[in-house]
XYZ file of C-alpha atoms in Angstrom:
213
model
C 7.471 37.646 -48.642
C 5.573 35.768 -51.277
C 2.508 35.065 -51.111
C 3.027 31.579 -51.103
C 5.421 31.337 -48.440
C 3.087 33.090 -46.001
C 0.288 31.052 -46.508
C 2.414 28.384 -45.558
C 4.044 30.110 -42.877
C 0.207 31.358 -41.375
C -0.331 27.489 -41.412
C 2.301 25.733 -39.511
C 2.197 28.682 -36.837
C -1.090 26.755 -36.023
C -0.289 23.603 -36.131
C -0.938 22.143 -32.132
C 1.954 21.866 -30.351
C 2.975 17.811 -30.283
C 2.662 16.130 -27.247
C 3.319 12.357 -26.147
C 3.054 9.863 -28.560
C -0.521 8.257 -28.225
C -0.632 4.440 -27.685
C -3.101 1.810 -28.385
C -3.813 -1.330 -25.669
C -5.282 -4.030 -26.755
C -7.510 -6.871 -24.196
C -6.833 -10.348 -25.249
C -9.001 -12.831 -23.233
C -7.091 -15.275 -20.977
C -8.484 -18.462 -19.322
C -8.163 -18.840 -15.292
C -5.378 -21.304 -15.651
C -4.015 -19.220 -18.047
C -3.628 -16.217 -15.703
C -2.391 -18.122 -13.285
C 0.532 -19.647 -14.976
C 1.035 -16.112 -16.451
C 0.800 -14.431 -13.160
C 4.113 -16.607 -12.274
C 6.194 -14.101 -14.392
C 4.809 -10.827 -13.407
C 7.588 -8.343 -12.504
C 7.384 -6.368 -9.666
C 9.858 -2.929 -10.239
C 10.256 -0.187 -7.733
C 12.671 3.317 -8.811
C 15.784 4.217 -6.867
C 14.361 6.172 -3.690
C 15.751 8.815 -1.417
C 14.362 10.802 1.630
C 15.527 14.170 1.746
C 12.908 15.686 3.560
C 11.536 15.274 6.650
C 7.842 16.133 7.958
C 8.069 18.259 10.961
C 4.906 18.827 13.657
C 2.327 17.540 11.006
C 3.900 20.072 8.143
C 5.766 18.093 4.871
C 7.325 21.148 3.070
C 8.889 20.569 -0.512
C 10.612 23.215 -2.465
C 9.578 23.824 -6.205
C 10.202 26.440 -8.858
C 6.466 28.117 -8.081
C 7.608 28.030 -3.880
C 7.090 25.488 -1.602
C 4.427 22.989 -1.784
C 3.005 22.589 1.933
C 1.258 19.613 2.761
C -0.107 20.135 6.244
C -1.373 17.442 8.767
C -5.455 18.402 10.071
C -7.494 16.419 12.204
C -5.966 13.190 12.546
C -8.290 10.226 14.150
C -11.380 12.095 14.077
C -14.674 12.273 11.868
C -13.926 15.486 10.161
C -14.855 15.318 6.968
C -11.437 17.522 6.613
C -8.972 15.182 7.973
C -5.835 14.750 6.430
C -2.443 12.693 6.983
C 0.676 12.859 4.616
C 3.067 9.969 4.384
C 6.254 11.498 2.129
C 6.938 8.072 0.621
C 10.689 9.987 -1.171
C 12.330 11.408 -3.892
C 12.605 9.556 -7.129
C 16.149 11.028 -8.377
C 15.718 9.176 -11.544
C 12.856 11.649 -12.543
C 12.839 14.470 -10.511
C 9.749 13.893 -8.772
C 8.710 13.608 -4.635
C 5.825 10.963 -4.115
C 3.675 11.310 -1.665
C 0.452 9.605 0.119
C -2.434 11.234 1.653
C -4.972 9.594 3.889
C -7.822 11.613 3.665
C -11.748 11.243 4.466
C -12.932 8.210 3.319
C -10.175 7.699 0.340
C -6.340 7.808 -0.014
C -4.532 9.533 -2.418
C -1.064 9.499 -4.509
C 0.320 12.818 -5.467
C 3.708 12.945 -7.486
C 5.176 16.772 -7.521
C 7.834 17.610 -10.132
C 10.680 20.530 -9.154
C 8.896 23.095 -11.321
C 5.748 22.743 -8.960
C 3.500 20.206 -11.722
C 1.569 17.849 -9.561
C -0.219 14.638 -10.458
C -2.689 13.133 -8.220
C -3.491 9.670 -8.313
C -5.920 7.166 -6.224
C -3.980 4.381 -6.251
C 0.182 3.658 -6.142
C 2.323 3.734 -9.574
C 3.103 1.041 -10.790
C 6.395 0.623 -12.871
C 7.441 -1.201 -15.829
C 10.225 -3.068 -15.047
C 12.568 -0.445 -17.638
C 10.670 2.330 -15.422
C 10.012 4.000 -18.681
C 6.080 3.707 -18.096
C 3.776 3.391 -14.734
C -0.179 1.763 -15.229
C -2.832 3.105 -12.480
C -5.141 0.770 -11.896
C -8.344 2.315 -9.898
C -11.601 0.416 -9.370
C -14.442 2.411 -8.877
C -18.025 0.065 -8.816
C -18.235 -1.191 -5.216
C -16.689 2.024 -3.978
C -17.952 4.854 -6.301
C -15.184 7.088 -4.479
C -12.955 6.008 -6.571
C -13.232 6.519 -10.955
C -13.222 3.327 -12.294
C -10.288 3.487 -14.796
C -6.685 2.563 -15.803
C -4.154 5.232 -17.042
C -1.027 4.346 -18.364
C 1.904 7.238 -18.057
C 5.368 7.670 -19.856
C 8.316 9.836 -18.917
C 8.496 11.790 -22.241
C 10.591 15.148 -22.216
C 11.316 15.346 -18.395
C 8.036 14.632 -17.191
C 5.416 11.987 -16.714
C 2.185 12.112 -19.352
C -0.791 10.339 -19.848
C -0.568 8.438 -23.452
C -3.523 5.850 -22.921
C -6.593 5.650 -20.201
C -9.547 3.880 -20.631
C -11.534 6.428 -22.129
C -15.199 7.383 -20.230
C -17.108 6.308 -23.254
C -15.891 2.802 -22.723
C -15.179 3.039 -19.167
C -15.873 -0.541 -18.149
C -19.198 0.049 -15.929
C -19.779 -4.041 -15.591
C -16.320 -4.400 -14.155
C -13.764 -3.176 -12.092
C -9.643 -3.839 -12.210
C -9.578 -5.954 -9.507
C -5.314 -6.393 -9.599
C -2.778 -5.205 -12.473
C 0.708 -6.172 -12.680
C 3.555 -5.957 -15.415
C 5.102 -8.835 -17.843
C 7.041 -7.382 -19.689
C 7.935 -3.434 -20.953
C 4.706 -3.960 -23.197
C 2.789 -6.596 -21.324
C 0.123 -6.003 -18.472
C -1.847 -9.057 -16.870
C -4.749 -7.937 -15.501
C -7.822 -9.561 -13.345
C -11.049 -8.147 -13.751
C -13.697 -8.381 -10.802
C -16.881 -8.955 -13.117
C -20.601 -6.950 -11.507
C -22.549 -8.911 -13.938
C -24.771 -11.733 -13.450
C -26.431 -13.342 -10.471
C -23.568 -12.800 -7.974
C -22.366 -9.713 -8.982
C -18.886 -8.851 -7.536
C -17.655 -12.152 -6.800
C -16.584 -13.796 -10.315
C -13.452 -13.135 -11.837
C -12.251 -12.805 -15.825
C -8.585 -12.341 -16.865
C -7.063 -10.588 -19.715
C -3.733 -10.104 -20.783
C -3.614 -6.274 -22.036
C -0.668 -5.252 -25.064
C 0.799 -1.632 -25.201
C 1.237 -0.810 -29.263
């Protein structure tokens, strides 16, 4: 081989491996009224859902590629800083993935499990676009530091849901939290911000509408 040809050949062997396509979102300031009139159109979109599984004695047991997953009921109703309660909230055929909510000490959590065993976990409920091509997570974490403070935005690229935007640490918004998010459009999020600035921190409000590029 010439020499040439491997050189070239040594460099795209290290190329990284693509993964989703990265998107920008851009915050354009909206007035109160503004929001309001907005918030009119929001679109509220929930994927096709079946229950194929059933939890029996306190045990939720979904199959995957890896073996089961086993979600398993402990301490229910007491102080233990242990407890845990599953909800299976169904099967989304649409993308191969079982949802389920856990209740556990002092925070609840989302977990979405894909048939080869990938699980994403979550501290608040997906919410879809209304194609269903994208889902924002919306998690304020000021008043109850439990919680990140952050919004991710996922896409179902290649069989699977991935992460293409979140609100990166550096700019995490530490004088406000997302207070409520909801979808406009495909490319449209209206979003209220609960603002910990100021005399009365934690009970003033901005708005924004936020644009997926």
């Amino acid at each position: 081989m010439k020499p040439v040809l491997l050189l070239l050949l040594t460099l795209l062997l290290k190329l990284p491996t693509a993964g989703p396509p990265a998107v920008r979102v851009t915050f354009s300031p909206l007035t109160k009224a503004a929001y309001l009139a907005a918030a009119k159109a929001t679109v509220v979109t929930k994927p096709t859902t079946t229950i194929p599984l059933k939890k029996i004695r306190g045990h939720l047991v979904i199959p995957t590629a890896k073996g089961p997953k086993i979600f398993q009921d402990k301490a229910i109703g007491t102080d233990d800083i242990e407890q845990a309660e599953y909800v299976y909230q169904g099967y989304l055929p649409q993308f191969g993935y079982h949802v389920v909510e856990a209740h556990l000490w002092e925070r609840t959590q989302w977990v979405l499990l894909d048939k080869q065993g990938r699980c994403l976990e979550f501290y608040e409920a997906p919410l879809f676009s209304p194609d269903l091509k994208s889902f924002v997570i919306a998690s304020p974490g000021i008043e109850y530091a439990v919680y990140p403070n952050e919004i991710q935005l996922f896409r179902f690229e290649n069989g699977r849901w991935q992460q293409v935007w979140k609100l990166e640490p550096s700019v995490e918004p530490m004088s406000w939290e997302p207070d409520k998010i909801r979808w406009l459009s495909n490319l449209t999020l209206l979003l209220k911000k609960k603002m910990w600035t100021g005399k009365n921190p934690g009970t003033t409000f901005t708005y924004a509408k936020l644009t997926i590029q």
